[in-house]
Coordinates of C-alpha atoms in Angstrom, one line a residue:
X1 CA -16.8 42.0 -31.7
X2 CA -13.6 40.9 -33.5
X3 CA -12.9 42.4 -36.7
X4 CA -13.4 40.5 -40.0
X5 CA -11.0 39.5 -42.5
X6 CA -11.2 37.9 -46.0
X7 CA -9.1 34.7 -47.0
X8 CA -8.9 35.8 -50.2
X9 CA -5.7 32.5 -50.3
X10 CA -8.5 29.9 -50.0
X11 CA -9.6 27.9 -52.8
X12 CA -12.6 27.4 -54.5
X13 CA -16.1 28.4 -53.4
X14 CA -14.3 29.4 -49.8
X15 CA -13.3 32.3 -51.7
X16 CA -15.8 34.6 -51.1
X17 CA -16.4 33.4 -47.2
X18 CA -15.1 35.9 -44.3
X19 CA -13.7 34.6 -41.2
X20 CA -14.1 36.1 -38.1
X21 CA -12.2 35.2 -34.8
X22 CA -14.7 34.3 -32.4
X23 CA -15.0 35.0 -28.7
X24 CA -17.5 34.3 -25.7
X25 CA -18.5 38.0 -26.3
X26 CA -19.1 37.9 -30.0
X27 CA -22.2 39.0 -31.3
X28 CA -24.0 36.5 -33.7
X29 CA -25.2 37.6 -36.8
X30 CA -28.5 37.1 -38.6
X31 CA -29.6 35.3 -41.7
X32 CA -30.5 37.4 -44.8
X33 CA -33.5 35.6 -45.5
X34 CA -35.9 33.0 -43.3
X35 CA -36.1 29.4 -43.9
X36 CA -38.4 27.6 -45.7
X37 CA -41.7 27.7 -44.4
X38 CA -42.0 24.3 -42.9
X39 CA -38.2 23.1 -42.9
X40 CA -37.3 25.4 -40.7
X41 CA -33.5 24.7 -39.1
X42 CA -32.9 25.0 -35.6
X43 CA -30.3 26.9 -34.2
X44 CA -27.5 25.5 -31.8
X45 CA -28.0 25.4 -28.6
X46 CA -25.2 27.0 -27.4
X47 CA -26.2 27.2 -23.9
X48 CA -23.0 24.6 -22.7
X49 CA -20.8 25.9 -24.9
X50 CA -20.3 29.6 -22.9
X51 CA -17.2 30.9 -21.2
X52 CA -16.5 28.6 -17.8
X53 CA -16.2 32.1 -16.1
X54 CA -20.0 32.6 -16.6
X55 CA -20.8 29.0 -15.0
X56 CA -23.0 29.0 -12.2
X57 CA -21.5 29.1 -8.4
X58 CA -22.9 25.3 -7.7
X59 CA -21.3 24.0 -11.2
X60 CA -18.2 25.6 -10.4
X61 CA -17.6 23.9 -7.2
X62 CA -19.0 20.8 -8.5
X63 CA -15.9 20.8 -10.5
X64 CA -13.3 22.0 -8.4
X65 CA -14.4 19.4 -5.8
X66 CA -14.6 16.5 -8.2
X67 CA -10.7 18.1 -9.3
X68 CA -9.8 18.0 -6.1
X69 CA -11.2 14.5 -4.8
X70 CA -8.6 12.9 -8.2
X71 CA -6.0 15.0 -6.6
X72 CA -6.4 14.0 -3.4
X73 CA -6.2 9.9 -4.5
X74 CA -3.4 11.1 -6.6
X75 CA -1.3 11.6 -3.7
X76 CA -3.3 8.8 -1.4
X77 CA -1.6 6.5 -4.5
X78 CA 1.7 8.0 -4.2
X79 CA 1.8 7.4 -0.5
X80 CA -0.4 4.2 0.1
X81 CA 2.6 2.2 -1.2
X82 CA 4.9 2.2 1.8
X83 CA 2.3 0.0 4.2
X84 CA 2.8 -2.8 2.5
X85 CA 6.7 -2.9 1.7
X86 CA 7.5 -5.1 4.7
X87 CA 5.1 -7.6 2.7
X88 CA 6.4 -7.4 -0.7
X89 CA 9.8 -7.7 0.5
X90 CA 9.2 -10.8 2.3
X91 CA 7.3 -12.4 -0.8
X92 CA 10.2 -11.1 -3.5
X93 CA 13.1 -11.6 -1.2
X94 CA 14.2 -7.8 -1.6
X95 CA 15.9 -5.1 1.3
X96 CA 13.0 -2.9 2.4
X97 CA 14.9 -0.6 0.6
X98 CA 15.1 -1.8 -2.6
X99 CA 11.4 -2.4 -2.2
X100 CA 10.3 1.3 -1.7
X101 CA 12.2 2.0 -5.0
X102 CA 8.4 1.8 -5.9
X103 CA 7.6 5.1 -4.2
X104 CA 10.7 6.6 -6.0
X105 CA 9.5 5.6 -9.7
X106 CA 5.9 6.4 -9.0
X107 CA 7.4 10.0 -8.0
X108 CA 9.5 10.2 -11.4
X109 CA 6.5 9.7 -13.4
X110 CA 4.3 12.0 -11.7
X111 CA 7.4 14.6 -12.4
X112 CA 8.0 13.7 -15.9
X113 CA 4.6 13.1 -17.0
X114 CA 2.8 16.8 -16.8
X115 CA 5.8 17.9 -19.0
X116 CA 4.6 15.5 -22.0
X117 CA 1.0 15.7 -21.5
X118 CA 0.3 19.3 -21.0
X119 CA 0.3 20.3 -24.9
X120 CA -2.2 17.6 -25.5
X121 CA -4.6 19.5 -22.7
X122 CA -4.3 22.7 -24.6
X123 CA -5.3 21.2 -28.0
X124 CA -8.1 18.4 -27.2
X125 CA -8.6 20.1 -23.9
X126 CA -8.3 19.1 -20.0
X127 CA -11.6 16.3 -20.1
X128 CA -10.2 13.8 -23.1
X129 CA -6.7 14.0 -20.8
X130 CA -8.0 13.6 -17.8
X131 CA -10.0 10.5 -18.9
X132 CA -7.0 9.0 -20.5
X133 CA -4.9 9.3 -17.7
X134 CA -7.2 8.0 -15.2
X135 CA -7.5 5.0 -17.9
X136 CA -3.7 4.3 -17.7
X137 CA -4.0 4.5 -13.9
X138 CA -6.6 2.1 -13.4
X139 CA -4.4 -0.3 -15.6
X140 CA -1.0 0.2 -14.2
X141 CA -3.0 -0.7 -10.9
X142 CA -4.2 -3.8 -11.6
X143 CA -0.8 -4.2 -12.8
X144 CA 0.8 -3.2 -9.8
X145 CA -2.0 -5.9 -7.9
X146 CA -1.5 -8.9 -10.1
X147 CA 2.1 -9.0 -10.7
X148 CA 4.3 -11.4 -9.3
X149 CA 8.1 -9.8 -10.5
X150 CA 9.5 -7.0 -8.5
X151 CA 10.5 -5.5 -11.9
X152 CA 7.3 -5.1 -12.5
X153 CA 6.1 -3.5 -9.9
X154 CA 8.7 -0.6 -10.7
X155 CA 7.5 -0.7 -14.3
X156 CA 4.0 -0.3 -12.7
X157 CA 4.4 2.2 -10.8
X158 CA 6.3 4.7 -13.2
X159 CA 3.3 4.4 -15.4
X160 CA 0.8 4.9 -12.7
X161 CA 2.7 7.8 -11.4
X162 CA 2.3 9.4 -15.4
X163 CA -1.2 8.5 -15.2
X164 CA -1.9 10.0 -11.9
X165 CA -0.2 12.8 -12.2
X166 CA -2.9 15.0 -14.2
X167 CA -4.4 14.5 -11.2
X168 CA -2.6 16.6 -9.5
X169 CA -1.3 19.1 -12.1
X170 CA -3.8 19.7 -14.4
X171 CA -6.3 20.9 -11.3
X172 CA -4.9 23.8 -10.6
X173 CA -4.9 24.6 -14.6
X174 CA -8.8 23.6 -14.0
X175 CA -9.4 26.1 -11.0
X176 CA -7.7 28.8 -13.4
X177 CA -10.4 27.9 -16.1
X178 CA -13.2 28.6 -14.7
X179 CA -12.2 31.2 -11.6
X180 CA -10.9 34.9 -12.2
X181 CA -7.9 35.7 -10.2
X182 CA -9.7 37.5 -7.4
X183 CA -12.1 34.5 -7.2
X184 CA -9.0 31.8 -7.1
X185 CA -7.9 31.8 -3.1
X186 CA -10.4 30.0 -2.1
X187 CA -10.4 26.8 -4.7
X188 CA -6.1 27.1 -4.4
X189 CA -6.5 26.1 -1.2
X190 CA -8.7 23.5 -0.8
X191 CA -6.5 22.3 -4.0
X192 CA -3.3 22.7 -2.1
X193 CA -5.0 20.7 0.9
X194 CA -6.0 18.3 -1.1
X195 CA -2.6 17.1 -1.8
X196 CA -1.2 17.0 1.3
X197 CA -4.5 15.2 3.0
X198 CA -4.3 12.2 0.3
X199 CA -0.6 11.9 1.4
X200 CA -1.8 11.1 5.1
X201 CA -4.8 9.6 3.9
X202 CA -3.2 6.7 2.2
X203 CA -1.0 5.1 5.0
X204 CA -3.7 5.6 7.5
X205 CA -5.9 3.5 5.3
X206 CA -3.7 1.2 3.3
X207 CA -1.8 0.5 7.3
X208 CA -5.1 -1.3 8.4
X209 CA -5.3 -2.5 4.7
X210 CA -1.8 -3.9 5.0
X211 CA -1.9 -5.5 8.0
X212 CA -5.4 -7.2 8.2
X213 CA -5.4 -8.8 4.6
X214 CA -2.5 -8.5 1.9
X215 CA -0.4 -5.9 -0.2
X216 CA -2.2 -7.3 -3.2
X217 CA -5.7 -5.2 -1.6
X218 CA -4.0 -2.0 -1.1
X219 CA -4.0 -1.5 -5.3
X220 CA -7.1 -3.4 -5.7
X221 CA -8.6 -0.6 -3.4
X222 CA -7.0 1.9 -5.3
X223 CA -8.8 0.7 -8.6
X224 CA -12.1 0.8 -7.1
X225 CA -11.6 4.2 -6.0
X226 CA -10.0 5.6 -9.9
X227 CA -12.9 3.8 -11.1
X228 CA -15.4 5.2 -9.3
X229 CA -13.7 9.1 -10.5
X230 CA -13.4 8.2 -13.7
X231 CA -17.0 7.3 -14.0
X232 CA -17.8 10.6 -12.4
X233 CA -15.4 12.6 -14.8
X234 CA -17.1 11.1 -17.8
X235 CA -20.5 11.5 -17.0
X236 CA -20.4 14.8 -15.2
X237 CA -17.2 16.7 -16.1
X238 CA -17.6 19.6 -18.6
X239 CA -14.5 21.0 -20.6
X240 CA -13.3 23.9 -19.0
X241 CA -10.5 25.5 -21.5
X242 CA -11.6 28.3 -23.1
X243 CA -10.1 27.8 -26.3
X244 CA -11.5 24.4 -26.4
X245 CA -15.3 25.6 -25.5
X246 CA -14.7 28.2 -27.8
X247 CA -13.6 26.2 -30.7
X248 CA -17.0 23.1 -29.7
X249 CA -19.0 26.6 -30.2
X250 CA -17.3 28.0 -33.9
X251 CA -17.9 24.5 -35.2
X252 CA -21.3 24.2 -33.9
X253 CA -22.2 27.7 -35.5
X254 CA -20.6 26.9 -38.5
X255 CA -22.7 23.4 -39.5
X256 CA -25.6 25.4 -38.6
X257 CA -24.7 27.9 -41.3
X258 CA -23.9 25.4 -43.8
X259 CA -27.0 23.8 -43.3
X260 CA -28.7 27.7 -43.3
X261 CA -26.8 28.1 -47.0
X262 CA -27.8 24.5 -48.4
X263 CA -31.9 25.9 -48.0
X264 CA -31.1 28.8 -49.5
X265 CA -29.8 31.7 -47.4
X266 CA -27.3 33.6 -49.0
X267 CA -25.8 35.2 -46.2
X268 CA -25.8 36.6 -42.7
X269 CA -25.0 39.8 -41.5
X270 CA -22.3 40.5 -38.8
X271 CA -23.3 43.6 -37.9
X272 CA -25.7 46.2 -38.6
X273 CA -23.4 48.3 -40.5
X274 CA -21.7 45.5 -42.7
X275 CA -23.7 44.2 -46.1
X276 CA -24.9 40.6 -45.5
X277 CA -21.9 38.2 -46.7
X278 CA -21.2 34.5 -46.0
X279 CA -19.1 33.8 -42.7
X280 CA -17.4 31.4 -40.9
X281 CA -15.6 31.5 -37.5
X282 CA -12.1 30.5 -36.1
X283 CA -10.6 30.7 -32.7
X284 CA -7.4 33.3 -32.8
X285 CA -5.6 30.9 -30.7
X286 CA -5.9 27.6 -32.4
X287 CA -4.5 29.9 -35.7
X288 CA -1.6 30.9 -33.8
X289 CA -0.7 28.0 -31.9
X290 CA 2.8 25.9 -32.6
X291 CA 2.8 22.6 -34.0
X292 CA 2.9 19.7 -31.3
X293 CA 6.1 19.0 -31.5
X294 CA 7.3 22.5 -31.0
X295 CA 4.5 22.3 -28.3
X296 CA 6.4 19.7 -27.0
X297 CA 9.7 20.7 -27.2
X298 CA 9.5 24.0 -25.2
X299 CA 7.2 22.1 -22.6
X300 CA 10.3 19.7 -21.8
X301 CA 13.2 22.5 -21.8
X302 CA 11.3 25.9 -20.6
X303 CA 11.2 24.3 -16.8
X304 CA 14.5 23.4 -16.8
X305 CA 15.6 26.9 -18.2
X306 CA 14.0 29.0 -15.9
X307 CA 15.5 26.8 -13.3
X308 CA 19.2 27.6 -14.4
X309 CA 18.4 31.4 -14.9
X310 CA 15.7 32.5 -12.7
X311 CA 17.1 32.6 -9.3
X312 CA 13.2 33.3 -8.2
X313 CA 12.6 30.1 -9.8
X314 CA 15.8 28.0 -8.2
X315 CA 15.4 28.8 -4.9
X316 CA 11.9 28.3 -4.3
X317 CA 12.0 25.1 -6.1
X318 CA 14.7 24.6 -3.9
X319 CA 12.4 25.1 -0.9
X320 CA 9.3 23.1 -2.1
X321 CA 11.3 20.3 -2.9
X322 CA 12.3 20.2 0.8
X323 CA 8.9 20.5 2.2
X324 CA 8.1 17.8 -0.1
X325 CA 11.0 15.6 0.5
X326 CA 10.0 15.9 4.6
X327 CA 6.6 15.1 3.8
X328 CA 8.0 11.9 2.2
X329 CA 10.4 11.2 4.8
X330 CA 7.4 11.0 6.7
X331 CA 6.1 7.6 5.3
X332 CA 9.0 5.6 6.2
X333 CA 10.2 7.5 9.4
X334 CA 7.0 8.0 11.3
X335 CA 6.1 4.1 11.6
X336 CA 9.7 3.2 12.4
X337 CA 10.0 5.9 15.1
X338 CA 6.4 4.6 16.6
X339 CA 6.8 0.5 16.2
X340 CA 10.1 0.9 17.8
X341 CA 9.7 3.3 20.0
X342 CA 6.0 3.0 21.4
X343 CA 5.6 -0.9 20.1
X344 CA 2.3 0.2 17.9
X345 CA 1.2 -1.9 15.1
X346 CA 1.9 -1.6 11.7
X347 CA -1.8 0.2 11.7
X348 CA -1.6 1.7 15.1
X349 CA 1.6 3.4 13.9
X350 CA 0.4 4.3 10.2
X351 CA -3.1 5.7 12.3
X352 CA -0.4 8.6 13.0
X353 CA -0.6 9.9 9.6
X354 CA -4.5 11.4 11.5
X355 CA -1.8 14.0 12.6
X356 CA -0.7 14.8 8.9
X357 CA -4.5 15.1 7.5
X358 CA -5.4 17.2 10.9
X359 CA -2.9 19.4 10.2
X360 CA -3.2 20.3 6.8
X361 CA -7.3 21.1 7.6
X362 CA -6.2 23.2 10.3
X363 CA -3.4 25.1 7.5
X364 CA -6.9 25.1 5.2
X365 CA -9.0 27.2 7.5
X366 CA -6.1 29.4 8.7
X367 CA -5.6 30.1 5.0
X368 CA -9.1 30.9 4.4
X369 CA -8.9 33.2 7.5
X370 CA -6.3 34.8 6.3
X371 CA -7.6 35.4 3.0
X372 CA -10.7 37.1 4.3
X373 CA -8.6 39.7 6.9
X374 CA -6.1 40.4 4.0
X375 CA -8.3 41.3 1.0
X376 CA -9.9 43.9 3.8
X377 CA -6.5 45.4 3.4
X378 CA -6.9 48.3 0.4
X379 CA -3.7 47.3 -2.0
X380 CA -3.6 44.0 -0.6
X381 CA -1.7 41.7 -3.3
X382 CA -0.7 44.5 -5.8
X383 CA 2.8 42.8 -5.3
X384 CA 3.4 39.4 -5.9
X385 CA 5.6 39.9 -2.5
X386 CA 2.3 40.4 -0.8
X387 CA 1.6 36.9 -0.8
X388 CA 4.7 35.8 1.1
X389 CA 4.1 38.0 4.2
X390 CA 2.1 35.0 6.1
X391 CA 4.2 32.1 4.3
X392 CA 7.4 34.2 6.2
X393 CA 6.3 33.6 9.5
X394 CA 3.8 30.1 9.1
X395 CA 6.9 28.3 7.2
X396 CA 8.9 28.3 10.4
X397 CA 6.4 25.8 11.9
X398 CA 8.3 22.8 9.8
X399 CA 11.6 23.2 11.2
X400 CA 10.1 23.5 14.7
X401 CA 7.8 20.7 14.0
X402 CA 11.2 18.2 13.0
X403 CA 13.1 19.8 16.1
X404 CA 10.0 18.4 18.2
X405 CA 9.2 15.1 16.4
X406 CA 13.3 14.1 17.0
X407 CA 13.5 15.2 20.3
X408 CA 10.1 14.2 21.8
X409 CA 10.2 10.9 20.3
X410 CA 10.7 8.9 23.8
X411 CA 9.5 6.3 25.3
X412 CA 9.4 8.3 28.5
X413 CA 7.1 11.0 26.2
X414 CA 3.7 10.4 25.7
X415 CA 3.3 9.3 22.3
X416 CA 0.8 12.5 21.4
X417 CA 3.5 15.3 21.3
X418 CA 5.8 13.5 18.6
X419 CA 2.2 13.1 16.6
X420 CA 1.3 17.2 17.2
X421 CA 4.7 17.4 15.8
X422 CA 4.0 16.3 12.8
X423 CA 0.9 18.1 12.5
X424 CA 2.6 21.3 12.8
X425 CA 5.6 20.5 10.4
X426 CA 2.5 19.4 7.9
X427 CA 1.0 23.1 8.6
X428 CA 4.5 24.8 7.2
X429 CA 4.9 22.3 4.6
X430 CA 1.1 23.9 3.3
X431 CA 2.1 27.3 4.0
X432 CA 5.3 26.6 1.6
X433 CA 3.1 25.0 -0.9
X434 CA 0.6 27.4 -1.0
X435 CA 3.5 30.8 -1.0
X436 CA 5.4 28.7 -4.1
X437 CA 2.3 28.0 -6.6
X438 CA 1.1 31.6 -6.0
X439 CA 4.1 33.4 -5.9
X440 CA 5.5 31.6 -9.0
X441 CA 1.8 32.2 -10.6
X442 CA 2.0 35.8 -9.6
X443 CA 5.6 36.6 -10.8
X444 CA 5.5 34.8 -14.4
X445 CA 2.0 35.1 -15.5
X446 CA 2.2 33.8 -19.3
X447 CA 5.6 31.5 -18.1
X448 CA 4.2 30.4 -14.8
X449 CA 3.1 26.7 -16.2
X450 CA 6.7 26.3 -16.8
X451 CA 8.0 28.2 -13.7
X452 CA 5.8 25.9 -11.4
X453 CA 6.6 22.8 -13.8
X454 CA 10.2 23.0 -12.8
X455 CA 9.3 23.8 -8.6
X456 CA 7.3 20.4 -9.4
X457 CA 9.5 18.5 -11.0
X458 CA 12.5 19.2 -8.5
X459 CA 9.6 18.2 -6.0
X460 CA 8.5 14.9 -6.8
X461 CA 12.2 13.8 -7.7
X462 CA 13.7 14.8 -4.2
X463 CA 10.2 13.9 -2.9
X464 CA 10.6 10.0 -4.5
X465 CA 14.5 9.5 -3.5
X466 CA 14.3 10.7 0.4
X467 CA 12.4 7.4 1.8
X468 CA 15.0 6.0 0.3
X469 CA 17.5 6.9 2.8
X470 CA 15.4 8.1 5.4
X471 CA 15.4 5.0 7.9
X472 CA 19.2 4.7 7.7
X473 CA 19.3 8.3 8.4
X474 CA 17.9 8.5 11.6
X475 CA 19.0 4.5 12.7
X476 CA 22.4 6.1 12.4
X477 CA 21.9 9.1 13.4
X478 CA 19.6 9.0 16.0
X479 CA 16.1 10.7 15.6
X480 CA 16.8 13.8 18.1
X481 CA 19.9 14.5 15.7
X482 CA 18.6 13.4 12.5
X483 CA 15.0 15.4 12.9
X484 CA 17.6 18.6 13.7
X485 CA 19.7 18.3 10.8
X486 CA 16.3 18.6 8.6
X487 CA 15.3 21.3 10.6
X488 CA 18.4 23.3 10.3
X489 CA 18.0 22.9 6.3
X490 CA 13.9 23.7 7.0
X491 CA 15.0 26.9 9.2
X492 CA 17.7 28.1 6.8
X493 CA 15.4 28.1 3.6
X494 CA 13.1 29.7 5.4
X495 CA 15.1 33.0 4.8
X496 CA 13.9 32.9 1.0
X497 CA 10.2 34.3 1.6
X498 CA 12.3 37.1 3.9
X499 CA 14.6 37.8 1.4
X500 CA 11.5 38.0 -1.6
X501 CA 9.9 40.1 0.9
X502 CA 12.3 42.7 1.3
X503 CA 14.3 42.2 -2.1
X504 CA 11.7 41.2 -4.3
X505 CA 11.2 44.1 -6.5
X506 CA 14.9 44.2 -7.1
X507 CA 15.6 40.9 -7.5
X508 CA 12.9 40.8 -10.1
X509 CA 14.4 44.1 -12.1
X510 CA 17.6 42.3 -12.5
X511 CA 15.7 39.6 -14.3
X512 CA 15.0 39.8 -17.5
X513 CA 12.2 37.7 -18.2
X514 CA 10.7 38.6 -14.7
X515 CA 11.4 42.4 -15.1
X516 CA 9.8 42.2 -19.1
X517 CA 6.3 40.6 -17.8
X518 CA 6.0 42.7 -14.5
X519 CA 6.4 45.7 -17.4

C-alpha cells in the first residue's frame, strides 16, 4: 500500500485529513465505529472501477474489436473518397486533381489532429474523446454530403479527418490499457489489419456506391455507419486509462467517507498498525501531471524533435510513410490502370481493392503464426531488434509487388496477376506497419507516443499528397516504369530493418535519449 502523508498546508478542517495515493492494489481501510443501527450507508461498488488488466478475456476483446471496427471505418473514410471524384468534378467543374485535394486535407487532419487531442485523453480519459470525435465526424459528414461549394468540401474533410483520426490513434493507446506487453501481439495485429482492410474496404464499397446512385450516398453511408459506432461506444464502452479508473474509484471512496463522517464515524484505519485517522485518497499521477497547456505544448514539438535527432525515429518514419504513400497511390492508380487497360467499370475496377483486404488477412494470420513459433523461442524479444527479423525479409514483398503490378499490367495479361500484385505489396506494407509501431514502442517506452506521433504524422502527410500526382506519374511515365521507380525506393528502404538488425544496439548507444531509457 502507498505510504501516507499529511497536508499539513491545507486549510481549515482538511487539516487534520491524511492523503494517501491510491492504486488498484491498495488496501481499504475500515471504519472506527459502525453506522447507525438502521441508517446504515452502503459502500461503493467498486466492482467497474478495477484495473482494465484485471478485466475479463470476453470484455477485453469486446473492446479491442469495437476499437478496431472505428479504426477500420477510419481508414474506409479516408479512402472511400476517391470513387466518387469523377462525379464531383463534373458537378463543380474542377480537374480530377484538384478534386482529390479532398483525400489530401482529410489526411492532414488525421496527422494533425492526434497531436492536439491526445492530452485531453490522458485527463478526461479515452471514452469522453472518443465520443466527441466520433460527434465531429458524423457532422463534418453530413457536411461533406450536403454541401454544394468545392471549398467546402475541403473544409469538410479536414475536420472529418481530426474527428476520425482518434479512431485510429487512440486504439492502439486502448490495446495498451487493458493488455500487458506479453498479452499485446495478438490485439496489435488485428489493430494494424484493421487499418489497412478499411483502406480497401472503402473503394470496393463506395465504387458500386459511386457508380449506381451519387457521390452525395457515399457520405451519407458513412454517417450511418459512425452512427451506429458511436451508439455502441456510449452504451457499451468502459474507460480504460488507468489513471482515469483510478481517479472514478478515489472519488467514489471518498463521498462514501464523507458520508461515513457526517453519521458519526470518526475515522478509519489504513492499516492495522496505524491509529484510526481521517483519510482521503489522490491519484499520484493526476498530482504530478503538467498543466494543459504544457501538456500541449510538448505534444506538438516532441514528435517533431525526435524526428530531427533520432535517426531510429527518421528513418523509419521515413519507411512507413512510403508504405503508406503506395497504399494511397493505390486509390487513384489501380482504377486507371484497370478501366484503361482491361475496360472494367468504375465498380468492376474499384472490386480490385478485394486484392488489398485479402492481402492484409493473409499478413494477419502470417503474423499470428509467427507470433506463436517465435515466443517458443527462449529470449525471444529481449531486443527490440528481435522484432525486425521477420519485417527484414516479409517488407521485400512491396517492392516485388510494384515490380509486378507495372509490368504485368497488360492487356495481353490476364487481369488476376496485376490484382495478386497488389495483394502482395499490401502484405509488405503490413509487415512495415506492424515492424514500425513495435519497434518504435519497444525502443522509446515512456517517449514512444511521441516517437510513433512523428512516424504518423510523416505518414498521413506523404500518404494525403501522393494521389495527388499519382495518375500523371504513371500516364507519363508508363506503369512498367513508374511501378519500378517505387519499387526501387520500396527495395532501398528496405535496408533499414537490416541495418537495425545488425547495428541496432550501437546505433541506440550513440543516442542519448535511446541509450538513457534502454539503461
Amino acid at each position: 500500500m502507498a505510504q501516507p502523508y499529511t497536508d499539513a498546508e491545507r486549510p481549515g478542517s482538511l487539516d487534520d485529513i491524511t492523503f494517501l495515493n491510491l492504486t488498484f492494489d491498495s488496501s481499504l481501510p475500515r471504519p472506527a465505529m459502525s453506522n447507525t443501527p438502521g441508517h446504515e450507508i452502503p459502500a461503493p461498488d467498486l466492482s467497474k472501477l478495477g484495473s482494465p488488466y484485471d478485466w475479463s478475456p470476453f470484455h477485453k476483446s469486446f473492446i479491442t474489436w469495437v476499437s478496431c471496427i472505428a479504426t477500420l471505418f477510419a481508414s474506409f473514410a479516408a479512402s472511400c473518397y476517391s470513387p466518387g471524384a469523377s462525379q464531383m468534378s463534373s458537378e463543380w467543374h474542377t480537374s480530377e486533381v484538384a478534386t482529390l485535394v479532398g483525400i489530401t486535407t482529410f489526411c492532414c487532419g488525421f496527422a494533425i489532429g492526434p497531436m492536439f487531442l491526445a492530452p485531453f485523453s490522458e485527463i478526461t480519459g479515452r471514452k469522453p474523446v472518443f465520443v466527441a470525435t466520433a460527434i465531429l465526424l458524423i457532422i463534418c459528414q453530413l457536411c461533406c454530403a450536403v454541401t454544394r461549394l468545392y471549398s467546402g468540401m475541403l473544409v469538410a474533410r479536414f475536420f472529418a479527418g481530426i474527428g476520425g483520426s482518434t479512431f485510429s490513434t487512440m486504439v492502439g493507446g486502448i490495446i495498451a490499457d487493458i493488455y500487458t506487453p506479453q498479452d499485446r501481439n495478438a490485439p496489435m495485429t488485428l489493430f494494424s489489419v484493421s487499418a489497412l482492410f478499411g483502406t480497401g474496404l472503402g473503394p470496393l464499397v463506395c465504387g458500386f456506391i459511386g457508380e449506381h446512385t451519387t457521390w452525395r450516398w457515399i457520405f451519407y453511408i458513412q454517417i450511418i455507419i459512425a452512427g451506429m459506432i458511436t451508439i455502441s461506444v456510449i452504451l457499451f464502452f468502459r474507460e480504460t486509462r488507468g489513471t482515469v479508473v483510478l481517479r472514478q474509484r478515489a472519488k467514489a471512496l471518498n463521498k462514501y467517507y464523507e458520508h461515513l463522517e457526517a453519521s458519526g464515524c470518526s475515522g478509519l484505519q489504513p492499516s492495522p498498525e496505524k491509529p484510526f485517522q481521517r483519510i482521503r485518497w489522490k491519484v499520484a499521477e493526476d498530482e504530478e501531471r503538467a498543466s494543459l497547456s504544457t501538456m500541449l505544448k510538448t505534444s506538438v514539438s516532441r514528435p517533431f524533435l525526435l524526428l530531427l535527432t533520432e535517426p531510429v525515429v527518421f528513418f523509419f518514419s521515413l519507411w512507413a510513410a512510403f508504405s503508406w504513400s503506395v497504399l494511397y497511390i493505390n486509390l487513384s492508380v489501380i482504377p486507371l490502370v484497370f478501366q484503361s487497360t482491361y475496360r472494367f467499370s468504375l465498380s468492376e475496377a474499384n472490386a480490385i481493392f478485394t486484392a488489398a483486404c485479402t492481402g492484409s488477412l493473409l499478413a494477419m494470420v502470417l503474423s499470428i503464426i509467427q507470433d506463436r513459433l517465435a515466443s517458443r523461442r527462449k529470449g525471444w524479444n529481449s531486443l527490440p531488434e528481435h522484432r525486425l527479423y521477420f519485417s527484414c525479409v516479409e517488407s521485400i514483398l512491396l517492392p516485388i509487388g510494384l515490380f509486378m503490378f507495372g509490368w504485368t499490367s497488360q492487356y495481353h495479361v490476364h487481369w488476376i496477376v496485376p490484382a495478386i500484385a497488389v495483394a502482395i505489396s499490401t502484405m509488405g506494407i503490413f509487415a512495415i506497419y506492424l515492424a514500425v509501431f513495435n519497434y518504435l514502442a519497444d525502443t522509446y517506452h515512456r517517449y514512444a507516443s511521441s516517437a510513433l506521433a512523428a512516424q504518423s504524422f510523416c505518414r498521413n502527410m506523404m500518404g494525403g499528397i501522393f494521389p495527388l500526382v499519382s495518375k500523371q506519374l504513371f500516364n507519363n511515365l508508363g506503369f512498367g516504369p513508374a511501378a519500378s521507380l517505387l519499387g526501387g525506393i520500396g527495395a532501398a528502404l528496405t535496408l533499414v530493418p537490416w541495418l537495425l538488425v545488425l547495428f541496432g544496439s550501437h546505433i541506440r548507444s550513440r543516442s542519448r535519449l535511446a541509450s538513457e531509457i534502454m539503461q
